[in-house]
PDB file of C-alpha atoms in Angstrom:
ATOM      1  CA  UNK W  23      -9.103  -8.872  25.287  1.00 43.00           C
ATOM      2  CA  UNK W  24     -11.184  -7.816  22.421  1.00 52.00           C
ATOM      3  CA  UNK W  25     -11.217  -3.640  23.584  1.00 56.00           C
ATOM      4  CA  UNK W  26      -7.330  -3.834  23.643  1.00 47.00           C
ATOM      5  CA  UNK W  27      -7.118  -5.278  19.972  1.00 49.00           C
ATOM      6  CA  UNK W  28      -9.830  -3.491  18.950  1.00 60.00           C
ATOM      7  CA  UNK W  29      -8.258   0.111  19.997  1.00 61.00           C
ATOM      8  CA  UNK W  30      -4.563  -1.733  19.263  1.00 67.00           C
ATOM      9  CA  UNK W  31      -6.507  -1.917  15.258  1.00 68.00           C
ATOM     10  CA  UNK W  32      -7.845   1.500  15.376  1.00 75.00           C
ATOM     11  CA  UNK W  33      -4.667   2.768  15.822  1.00 86.00           C
ATOM     12  CA  UNK W  34      -2.613   1.030  13.323  1.00 88.00           C
ATOM     13  CA  UNK W  35      -5.434   1.887  10.762  1.00 89.00           C
ATOM     14  CA  UNK W  36      -4.852   5.358  11.865  1.00 91.00           C
ATOM     15  CA  UNK W  37      -1.105   4.777  11.658  1.00 92.00           C
ATOM     16  CA  UNK W  38      -1.762   2.700   8.044  1.00 94.00           C
ATOM     17  CA  UNK W  39      -3.335   6.108   6.249  1.00 96.00           C
ATOM     18  CA  UNK W  40      -0.925   8.154   7.668  1.00 96.00           C
ATOM     19  CA  UNK W  41       2.048   6.394   6.304  1.00 97.00           C
ATOM     20  CA  UNK W  42      -0.210   6.485   2.455  1.00 97.00           C
ATOM     21  CA  UNK W  43      -0.253  10.458   3.447  1.00 97.00           C
ATOM     22  CA  UNK W  44       3.380  10.602   3.874  1.00 98.00           C
ATOM     23  CA  UNK W  45       4.096   7.770   0.532  1.00 98.00           C
ATOM     24  CA  UNK W  46       1.877   9.503  -1.974  1.00 98.00           C
ATOM     25  CA  UNK W  47       3.605  13.341  -0.597  1.00 98.00           C
ATOM     26  CA  UNK W  48       7.115  11.973  -1.229  1.00 98.00           C
ATOM     27  CA  UNK W  49       6.574   9.966  -4.284  1.00 97.00           C
ATOM     28  CA  UNK W  50       4.302  13.499  -6.389  1.00 97.00           C
ATOM     29  CA  UNK W  51       7.569  15.701  -4.460  1.00 97.00           C
ATOM     30  CA  UNK W  52       9.883  13.346  -6.941  1.00 96.00           C
ATOM     31  CA  UNK W  53       7.889  12.587 -10.155  1.00 94.00           C
ATOM     32  CA  UNK W  54       7.639  16.557 -10.432  1.00 94.00           C
ATOM     33  CA  UNK W  55      11.322  17.033  -8.922  1.00 94.00           C
ATOM     34  CA  UNK W  56      12.974  14.279 -10.397  1.00 93.00           C
ATOM     35  CA  UNK W  57      10.756  12.778 -13.033  1.00 90.00           C
ATOM     36  CA  UNK W  58      11.025   8.853 -10.979  1.00 92.00           C
ATOM     37  CA  UNK W  59      10.156   7.652  -7.792  1.00 95.00           C
ATOM     38  CA  UNK W  60      13.268   6.161  -6.098  1.00 96.00           C
ATOM     39  CA  UNK W  61      13.792   2.920  -5.584  1.00 96.00           C
ATOM     40  CA  UNK W  62      15.136   3.250  -2.084  1.00 97.00           C
ATOM     41  CA  UNK W  63      11.392   4.956  -1.124  1.00 97.00           C
ATOM     42  CA  UNK W  64       9.819   2.432  -2.851  1.00 97.00           C
ATOM     43  CA  UNK W  65      11.420  -0.539  -0.333  1.00 97.00           C
ATOM     44  CA  UNK W  66      10.633   2.348   2.777  1.00 97.00           C
ATOM     45  CA  UNK W  67       7.224   3.054   2.100  1.00 97.00           C
ATOM     46  CA  UNK W  68       7.256  -1.383   0.412  1.00 97.00           C
ATOM     47  CA  UNK W  69       8.957  -2.191   3.952  1.00 97.00           C
ATOM     48  CA  UNK W  70       6.796  -0.244   6.164  1.00 96.00           C
ATOM     49  CA  UNK W  71       3.513  -1.746   4.704  1.00 96.00           C
ATOM     50  CA  UNK W  72       4.677  -5.515   5.735  1.00 96.00           C
ATOM     51  CA  UNK W  73       5.796  -4.360   8.922  1.00 94.00           C
ATOM     52  CA  UNK W  74       2.419  -2.477   8.945  1.00 93.00           C
ATOM     53  CA  UNK W  75       0.427  -5.591   7.854  1.00 92.00           C
ATOM     54  CA  UNK W  76       2.976  -8.024  10.049  1.00 89.00           C
ATOM     55  CA  UNK W  77       1.272  -5.997  12.980  1.00 87.00           C
ATOM     56  CA  UNK W  78      -2.232  -6.235  11.834  1.00 86.00           C
ATOM     57  CA  UNK W  79      -2.549  -9.562  11.003  1.00 85.00           C
ATOM     58  CA  UNK W  80      -1.878 -12.520   9.323  1.00 89.00           C
ATOM     59  CA  UNK W  81      -5.044 -12.027   6.906  1.00 90.00           C
ATOM     60  CA  UNK W  82      -3.781  -8.150   6.509  1.00 92.00           C
ATOM     61  CA  UNK W  83      -0.361  -9.810   5.137  1.00 94.00           C
ATOM     62  CA  UNK W  84      -1.983 -11.881   2.979  1.00 96.00           C
ATOM     63  CA  UNK W  85      -3.798  -8.851   1.266  1.00 95.00           C
ATOM     64  CA  UNK W  86      -1.424  -6.901   1.766  1.00 97.00           C
ATOM     65  CA  UNK W  87       0.816  -9.370  -0.139  1.00 97.00           C
ATOM     66  CA  UNK W  88      -1.643  -9.749  -3.248  1.00 97.00           C
ATOM     67  CA  UNK W  89      -2.080  -6.258  -3.304  1.00 96.00           C
ATOM     68  CA  UNK W  90       2.149  -6.095  -4.052  1.00 97.00           C
ATOM     69  CA  UNK W  91       1.203  -8.585  -7.366  1.00 97.00           C
ATOM     70  CA  UNK W  92      -2.123  -7.306  -8.576  1.00 97.00           C
ATOM     71  CA  UNK W  93       0.122  -3.799  -9.251  1.00 96.00           C
ATOM     72  CA  UNK W  94       2.854  -5.935 -10.110  1.00 96.00           C
ATOM     73  CA  UNK W  95       1.281  -8.344 -12.716  1.00 95.00           C
ATOM     74  CA  UNK W  96      -0.859  -4.963 -14.423  1.00 94.00           C
ATOM     75  CA  UNK W  97       1.693  -2.801 -14.135  1.00 91.00           C
ATOM     76  CA  UNK W  98       4.272  -4.874 -15.994  1.00 90.00           C
ATOM     77  CA  UNK W  99       1.808  -5.701 -18.870  1.00 88.00           C
ATOM     78  CA  UNK W 100       1.616  -1.757 -18.645  1.00 85.00           C
ATOM     79  CA  UNK W 101       5.307  -0.878 -18.547  1.00 87.00           C
ATOM     80  CA  UNK W 102       5.740  -3.696 -21.266  1.00 83.00           C
ATOM     81  CA  UNK W 103       3.836  -1.432 -23.440  1.00 76.00           C
ATOM     82  CA  UNK W 104       5.529   2.015 -22.229  1.00 75.00           C
ATOM     83  CA  UNK W 105       2.115   2.842 -21.128  1.00 76.00           C
ATOM     84  CA  UNK W 106       3.960   2.939 -16.712  1.00 83.00           C
ATOM     85  CA  UNK W 107       7.018   4.281 -15.488  1.00 86.00           C
ATOM     86  CA  UNK W 108       9.131   1.304 -14.081  1.00 90.00           C
ATOM     87  CA  UNK W 109       8.745   3.490 -10.390  1.00 92.00           C
ATOM     88  CA  UNK W 110       5.616   3.664 -10.842  1.00 94.00           C
ATOM     89  CA  UNK W 111       4.507   0.088 -11.271  1.00 95.00           C
ATOM     90  CA  UNK W 112       6.808  -0.465  -8.609  1.00 96.00           C
ATOM     91  CA  UNK W 113       5.234   2.753  -6.365  1.00 97.00           C
ATOM     92  CA  UNK W 114       1.534   1.071  -6.288  1.00 97.00           C
ATOM     93  CA  UNK W 115       2.814  -1.738  -5.283  1.00 97.00           C
ATOM     94  CA  UNK W 116       4.550  -0.293  -2.376  1.00 98.00           C
ATOM     95  CA  UNK W 117       1.253   0.887  -1.983  1.00 98.00           C
ATOM     96  CA  UNK W 118      -0.601  -2.916  -2.640  1.00 97.00           C
ATOM     97  CA  UNK W 119       1.698  -3.452   0.838  1.00 97.00           C
ATOM     98  CA  UNK W 120       0.983  -1.362   2.815  1.00 97.00           C
ATOM     99  CA  UNK W 121      -3.139  -1.052   1.867  1.00 97.00           C
ATOM    100  CA  UNK W 122      -3.777  -4.774   0.829  1.00 96.00           C
ATOM    101  CA  UNK W 123      -5.279  -6.105  -2.452  1.00 96.00           C
ATOM    102  CA  UNK W 124      -9.364  -4.051  -2.252  1.00 95.00           C
ATOM    103  CA  UNK W 125      -7.744  -0.638  -1.692  1.00 97.00           C
ATOM    104  CA  UNK W 126      -5.130  -1.241  -4.270  1.00 97.00           C
ATOM    105  CA  UNK W 127      -7.647  -3.296  -7.078  1.00 96.00           C
ATOM    106  CA  UNK W 128     -10.090   0.256  -6.370  1.00 97.00           C
ATOM    107  CA  UNK W 129      -6.407   2.175  -6.679  1.00 97.00           C
ATOM    108  CA  UNK W 130      -5.356   1.476  -9.980  1.00 96.00           C
ATOM    109  CA  UNK W 131      -8.494   1.589 -11.984  1.00 96.00           C
ATOM    110  CA  UNK W 132      -9.596   5.497 -10.473  1.00 97.00           C
ATOM    111  CA  UNK W 133      -5.064   5.804 -10.881  1.00 96.00           C
ATOM    112  CA  UNK W 134      -5.793   5.079 -14.420  1.00 94.00           C
ATOM    113  CA  UNK W 135      -8.905   7.199 -14.839  1.00 96.00           C
ATOM    114  CA  UNK W 136      -7.336   9.961 -13.047  1.00 96.00           C
ATOM    115  CA  UNK W 137      -4.271   9.304 -15.360  1.00 94.00           C
ATOM    116  CA  UNK W 138      -6.523   9.925 -18.314  1.00 92.00           C
ATOM    117  CA  UNK W 139      -8.594  13.194 -17.154  1.00 95.00           C
ATOM    118  CA  UNK W 140      -5.261  14.856 -15.970  1.00 94.00           C
ATOM    119  CA  UNK W 141      -3.868  13.994 -19.429  1.00 90.00           C
ATOM    120  CA  UNK W 142      -5.813  15.643 -21.424  1.00 92.00           C
ATOM    121  CA  UNK W 143      -5.635  18.727 -18.996  1.00 93.00           C
ATOM    122  CA  UNK W 144      -2.624  18.924 -19.725  1.00 90.00           C
ATOM    123  CA  UNK W 145      -2.019  18.520 -23.287  1.00 88.00           C
ATOM    124  CA  UNK W 146      -4.483  21.107 -23.293  1.00 92.00           C
ATOM    125  CA  UNK W 147      -2.592  23.037 -21.620  1.00 90.00           C
ATOM    126  CA  UNK W 148       0.047  22.493 -23.143  1.00 87.00           C
ATOM    127  CA  UNK W 149      -0.852  22.745 -26.887  1.00 88.00           C
ATOM    128  CA  UNK W 150      -0.534  19.467 -27.785  1.00 86.00           C
ATOM    129  CA  UNK W 151      -3.787  17.568 -27.504  1.00 88.00           C
ATOM    130  CA  UNK W 152      -5.374  17.698 -30.979  1.00 91.00           C
ATOM    131  CA  UNK W 153      -1.434  16.508 -32.072  1.00 87.00           C
ATOM    132  CA  UNK W 154      -1.476  13.537 -29.614  1.00 83.00           C
ATOM    133  CA  UNK W 155      -5.433  12.823 -30.756  1.00 88.00           C
ATOM    134  CA  UNK W 156      -4.489  12.807 -34.772  1.00 89.00           C
ATOM    135  CA  UNK W 157      -1.354  10.554 -33.412  1.00 85.00           C
ATOM    136  CA  UNK W 158      -3.814   7.716 -31.056  1.00 85.00           C
ATOM    137  CA  UNK W 159      -5.993   7.760 -33.944  1.00 90.00           C
ATOM    138  CA  UNK W 160      -2.892   6.710 -36.358  1.00 88.00           C
ATOM    139  CA  UNK W 161      -1.801   3.976 -34.490  1.00 85.00           C
ATOM    140  CA  UNK W 162      -5.108   2.584 -33.459  1.00 88.00           C
ATOM    141  CA  UNK W 163      -5.426   2.420 -37.607  1.00 89.00           C
ATOM    142  CA  UNK W 164      -2.026   0.681 -37.633  1.00 86.00           C
ATOM    143  CA  UNK W 165      -2.641  -1.799 -34.638  1.00 86.00           C
ATOM    144  CA  UNK W 166      -6.123  -3.045 -36.322  1.00 89.00           C
ATOM    145  CA  UNK W 167      -4.271  -3.011 -39.927  1.00 88.00           C
ATOM    146  CA  UNK W 168      -1.280  -4.701 -38.525  1.00 85.00           C
ATOM    147  CA  UNK W 169      -2.891  -6.927 -36.630  1.00 83.00           C
ATOM    148  CA  UNK W 170      -0.390  -6.638 -34.669  1.00 79.00           C
ATOM    149  CA  UNK W 171       0.063  -4.193 -30.840  1.00 76.00           C
ATOM    150  CA  UNK W 172       2.906  -2.617 -30.781  1.00 72.00           C
ATOM    151  CA  UNK W 173       4.806   0.026 -28.439  1.00 68.00           C
ATOM    152  CA  UNK W 174       2.605   3.229 -28.297  1.00 66.00           C
ATOM    153  CA  UNK W 175       5.011   6.003 -28.331  1.00 66.00           C
ATOM    154  CA  UNK W 176       9.159   5.682 -26.253  1.00 54.00           C
ATOM    155  CA  UNK W 177       8.915   7.529 -23.820  1.00 44.00           C
ATOM    156  CA  UNK W 178      10.572  11.057 -24.101  1.00 52.00           C
ATOM    157  CA  UNK W 179      12.173  12.952 -21.183  1.00 46.00           C
ATOM    158  CA  UNK W 180      12.011  16.095 -23.225  1.00 51.00           C
ATOM    159  CA  UNK W 181       9.305  18.237 -20.503  1.00 48.00           C
ATOM    160  CA  UNK W 182       7.063  18.975 -23.066  1.00 54.00           C
ATOM    161  CA  UNK W 183       6.004  14.577 -23.015  1.00 66.00           C
ATOM    162  CA  UNK W 184       6.574  14.395 -19.383  1.00 75.00           C
ATOM    163  CA  UNK W 185       3.487  13.081 -17.206  1.00 84.00           C
ATOM    164  CA  UNK W 186       4.454  13.100 -13.688  1.00 91.00           C
ATOM    165  CA  UNK W 187       1.984   9.363 -13.081  1.00 93.00           C
ATOM    166  CA  UNK W 188       2.726  10.082  -9.045  1.00 96.00           C
ATOM    167  CA  UNK W 189      -0.412  12.369  -9.095  1.00 96.00           C
ATOM    168  CA  UNK W 190      -2.470  10.798 -10.825  1.00 96.00           C
ATOM    169  CA  UNK W 191      -1.864   7.764  -8.098  1.00 97.00           C
ATOM    170  CA  UNK W 192      -1.675   9.978  -5.428  1.00 97.00           C
ATOM    171  CA  UNK W 193      -5.494  11.243  -7.174  1.00 97.00           C
ATOM    172  CA  UNK W 194      -6.785   7.471  -7.294  1.00 97.00           C
ATOM    173  CA  UNK W 195      -5.282   7.265  -3.629  1.00 97.00           C
ATOM    174  CA  UNK W 196      -7.225   9.894  -2.032  1.00 97.00           C
ATOM    175  CA  UNK W 197      -9.937   8.368  -4.698  1.00 97.00           C
ATOM    176  CA  UNK W 198     -10.103   4.918  -3.130  1.00 96.00           C
ATOM    177  CA  UNK W 199     -10.438   6.282   0.322  1.00 95.00           C
ATOM    178  CA  UNK W 200     -13.522   8.301   0.410  1.00 93.00           C
ATOM    179  CA  UNK W 201     -15.394   6.440  -2.824  1.00 88.00           C
TER     180      UNK W 201
END
């Protein structure tokens, strides 16, 4: 009986990684093509993740639920300061449902680091790196002088300002899988 459960567990793990690849591909495509990750996609990934977690047993289901709560809590703060979009937060929650809490913590750290590196490269490519660094410096100075943290910037849907964070999430997910 134990051998059957072990084989089933290995297949569930493979299924989980296949779903992860499909989820990342779909989110990156949507974010680049439409400038957002749709609620339908996030709901599909969340539902699939919770179903796989339920098949994996109660302990993984609890890990999945925690894996949704962690990105919600941290992502809500990042969304409130206009650093993340709502679709990015919901997608991280969906990935937490699929992969569990330990994985999503690593994924979030690697995604934020990847996002920073990709943003610097993109700003350099678009010729606006120096302008953005000056803005960041003045924001930090004003926050210190006023002793108040305000919204960093309003999201701008213009292509020059747009950054598809799903690409950073995909990079962070790959790093979380391999490191």
